[in-house]
CSV table of C-alpha atoms in Angstrom, one decimal:
chain,number,residue,atom,x,y,z
A,121,MET,CA,-21.5,0.0,-1.0
A,122,ALA,CA,-17.8,0.2,-0.5
A,123,ASP,CA,-15.5,-2.8,-1.0
A,124,SER,CA,-14.8,-5.1,1.9
A,125,SER,CA,-11.2,-6.1,2.5
A,126,PHE,CA,-8.7,-7.9,4.7
A,127,ASP,CA,-4.9,-8.2,4.8
A,128,ILE,CA,-2.8,-11.3,4.6
A,129,VAL,CA,0.2,-10.9,6.8
A,130,SER,CA,3.1,-12.8,8.4
A,131,LYS,CA,3.6,-11.4,11.8
A,132,VAL,CA,4.8,-12.9,15.1
A,133,GLU,CA,4.0,-11.6,18.5
A,134,ARG,CA,7.5,-10.8,19.9
A,135,GLN,CA,6.2,-11.1,23.5
A,136,GLU,CA,4.9,-14.6,22.8
A,137,VAL,CA,8.2,-15.7,21.4
A,138,ASP,CA,9.9,-14.2,24.5
A,139,ASN,CA,7.5,-16.1,26.8
A,140,ALA,CA,8.2,-19.4,24.9
A,141,LEU,CA,11.9,-18.8,25.1
A,142,ASN,CA,11.7,-18.2,28.9
A,143,GLN,CA,9.6,-21.3,29.4
A,144,ALA,CA,12.1,-23.4,27.4
A,145,ALA,CA,15.0,-21.9,29.4
A,146,LYS,CA,13.3,-22.8,32.6
A,147,GLU,CA,12.5,-26.4,31.5
A,148,ILE,CA,16.1,-26.9,30.2
A,149,SER,CA,17.5,-25.7,33.6
A,150,GLN,CA,15.3,-28.1,35.5
A,151,ARG,CA,15.3,-31.3,33.3
A,152,TYR,CA,17.5,-34.1,34.4
A,153,ASP,CA,18.7,-35.0,30.9
A,154,PHE,CA,20.1,-31.5,30.5
A,155,LYS,CA,22.1,-31.5,33.8
A,156,GLY,CA,25.9,-31.0,33.2
A,157,VAL,CA,25.7,-30.7,29.4
A,158,GLY,CA,25.9,-26.8,29.4
A,159,ALA,CA,22.5,-26.6,27.6
A,160,SER,CA,21.1,-23.1,27.3
A,161,ILE,CA,18.8,-20.9,25.2
A,162,SER,CA,18.9,-17.1,25.0
A,163,TRP,CA,18.5,-14.1,22.8
A,164,SER,CA,21.6,-13.1,20.9
A,165,GLY,CA,20.6,-9.7,19.4
A,166,GLU,CA,17.7,-10.5,17.1
A,167,LYS,CA,18.6,-14.2,16.9
A,168,ILE,CA,18.0,-17.0,19.3
A,169,LEU,CA,21.1,-18.9,20.4
A,170,MET,CA,20.9,-22.5,21.6
A,171,GLU,CA,24.0,-24.2,23.1
A,172,ALA,CA,25.0,-27.6,24.4
A,173,ASN,CA,28.0,-29.8,24.5
A,174,SER,CA,26.7,-32.4,22.0
A,175,GLU,CA,24.8,-32.2,18.7
A,176,ASP,CA,22.0,-34.4,20.1
A,177,ARG,CA,21.5,-32.2,23.2
A,178,VAL,CA,21.4,-28.9,21.2
A,179,LYS,CA,18.8,-30.5,18.9
A,180,ALA,CA,16.8,-31.5,22.0
A,181,VAL,CA,17.0,-27.8,23.2
A,182,LEU,CA,15.6,-26.8,19.8
A,183,ASP,CA,12.8,-29.4,20.2
A,184,VAL,CA,11.9,-28.0,23.6
A,185,PHE,CA,11.7,-24.5,22.2
A,186,GLN,CA,9.6,-25.6,19.3
A,187,SER,CA,7.1,-27.3,21.6
A,188,LYS,CA,6.8,-24.1,23.7
A,189,LEU,CA,6.2,-22.1,20.5
A,190,ILE,CA,3.4,-24.5,19.5
A,191,LYS,CA,1.8,-24.2,22.9
A,192,ARG,CA,1.8,-20.4,22.5
A,193,GLY,CA,0.1,-20.6,19.1
A,194,ILE,CA,3.1,-19.5,17.0
A,195,SER,CA,3.6,-21.4,13.7
A,196,LEU,CA,6.9,-23.2,13.3
A,197,LYS,CA,7.0,-21.9,9.8
A,198,ALA,CA,8.0,-18.5,11.3
A,199,LEU,CA,11.0,-20.1,13.0
A,200,ASP,CA,14.1,-20.4,10.8
A,201,ALA,CA,16.6,-22.6,12.6
A,202,GLY,CA,20.1,-23.3,11.2
A,203,GLU,CA,22.1,-26.5,11.5
A,204,PRO,CA,24.1,-27.3,14.6
A,205,GLN,CA,27.6,-25.9,14.3
A,206,LEU,CA,30.6,-26.9,16.4
A,207,SER,CA,32.2,-23.9,18.1
A,208,GLY,CA,35.1,-24.9,20.3
A,209,LYS,CA,33.7,-27.6,22.5
A,210,GLU,CA,30.1,-26.4,22.2
A,211,TYR,CA,27.5,-27.0,19.6
A,212,LYS,CA,25.4,-24.0,18.7
A,213,ILE,CA,22.2,-23.4,16.7
A,214,PHE,CA,21.2,-19.9,15.7
A,215,ALA,CA,17.5,-19.4,14.9
A,216,SER,CA,15.6,-16.4,13.7
A,217,ILE,CA,11.9,-15.4,13.6
A,218,GLU,CA,10.8,-14.6,10.0
A,219,GLU,CA,8.3,-11.8,9.7
A,220,GLY,CA,6.7,-10.2,6.6
A,221,ILE,CA,5.7,-11.8,3.3
A,222,SER,CA,8.4,-11.5,0.7
A,223,GLN,CA,7.5,-10.0,-2.7
A,224,GLU,CA,7.7,-13.3,-4.5
A,225,ASN,CA,5.7,-15.1,-1.9
A,226,ALA,CA,3.0,-12.3,-2.0
A,227,LYS,CA,2.9,-12.7,-5.8
A,228,LYS,CA,2.4,-16.5,-5.4
A,229,VAL,CA,-0.5,-15.9,-3.1
A,230,ALA,CA,-2.0,-13.2,-5.3
A,231,LYS,CA,-1.7,-15.6,-8.3
A,232,ILE,CA,-3.6,-18.4,-6.4
A,233,ILE,CA,-6.3,-15.9,-5.5
A,234,ARG,CA,-6.6,-14.7,-9.1
A,235,ASP,CA,-6.6,-18.2,-10.6
A,236,GLU,CA,-8.7,-20.2,-8.1
A,237,GLY,CA,-10.6,-17.6,-6.2
A,238,PRO,CA,-14.0,-16.1,-7.0
A,239,LYS,CA,-14.3,-13.5,-9.8
A,240,GLY,CA,-14.2,-9.9,-8.7
A,241,VAL,CA,-11.7,-10.4,-6.0
A,242,LYS,CA,-8.7,-8.1,-6.2
A,243,ALA,CA,-5.3,-8.8,-4.5
A,244,GLN,CA,-2.6,-6.2,-4.3
A,245,VAL,CA,0.9,-6.3,-2.7
A,246,GLN,CA,1.5,-3.5,-0.1
A,247,GLY,CA,5.0,-3.7,1.3
A,248,ASP,CA,5.3,-7.0,3.3
A,249,GLU,CA,1.5,-7.7,3.3
A,250,LEU,CA,-1.2,-8.5,0.8
A,251,ARG,CA,-4.6,-6.6,0.7
A,252,VAL,CA,-7.5,-8.6,-0.7
A,253,SER,CA,-10.7,-6.7,-1.5
A,254,SER,CA,-14.1,-7.5,-3.0
A,255,LYS,CA,-17.6,-6.2,-3.1
A,256,SER,CA,-18.9,-9.4,-1.6
A,257,ARG,CA,-18.0,-10.5,1.9
A,258,ASP,CA,-18.9,-14.1,1.0
A,259,ASP,CA,-16.2,-14.0,-1.7
A,260,LEU,CA,-13.7,-12.8,0.9
A,261,GLN,CA,-14.7,-15.8,3.1
A,262,ALA,CA,-14.1,-18.1,0.2
A,263,VAL,CA,-10.6,-16.6,-0.4
A,264,ILE,CA,-9.7,-17.1,3.3
A,265,ALA,CA,-10.9,-20.8,3.1
A,266,LEU,CA,-8.9,-21.2,-0.2
A,267,ILE,CA,-5.7,-19.7,1.4
A,268,LYS,CA,-6.0,-21.8,4.6
A,269,GLY,CA,-6.3,-24.9,2.4
A,270,GLN,CA,-2.9,-24.1,0.7
A,271,ASP,CA,0.4,-25.3,2.2
A,272,PHE,CA,2.8,-22.3,2.1
A,273,ASP,CA,6.4,-22.4,3.5
A,274,PHE,CA,5.7,-19.3,5.6
A,275,ALA,CA,3.2,-18.4,8.3
A,276,ILE,CA,0.1,-16.4,7.4
A,277,GLN,CA,-2.5,-14.6,9.4
A,278,PHE,CA,-5.6,-12.7,8.3
A,279,VAL,CA,-6.1,-9.2,9.8
A,280,ASN,CA,-8.2,-6.0,9.3
A,281,TYR,CA,-11.3,-7.8,8.1
A,282,ARG,CA,-13.8,-5.1,7.3
């Protein structure tokens, strides 16, 4: 019988992020505490730009956006938000969506699978994802449970289980 396998990836559905951003923009335009403070959120190229006239307000915009991401099932570990910066009279926060598992993070995950996972499970880095394979599907289920139990500083999903 051929080996069973699955991939560990870090991907974000761009459309879901866009929907969360649109919902946050709508809430910001309607909420009373954001009236007259110039609060806004929008795409700026590949980054997300949040603006307001005070540091507290721009952090509140970020908080609204994060709550919308959570409701849409997107891990906040995928959101890389900077610190508020003063630009003229406006405070701005630039945030980006992190995708893909870096080489060193993939190596960390592979080491955990080798050290703590069942014997006979192989993990190999393939670009920005990690392929895990084994003869036993039960071993793969054990690896998924092991990885879910770990706390990584990046978002992970399991795809292509076969």
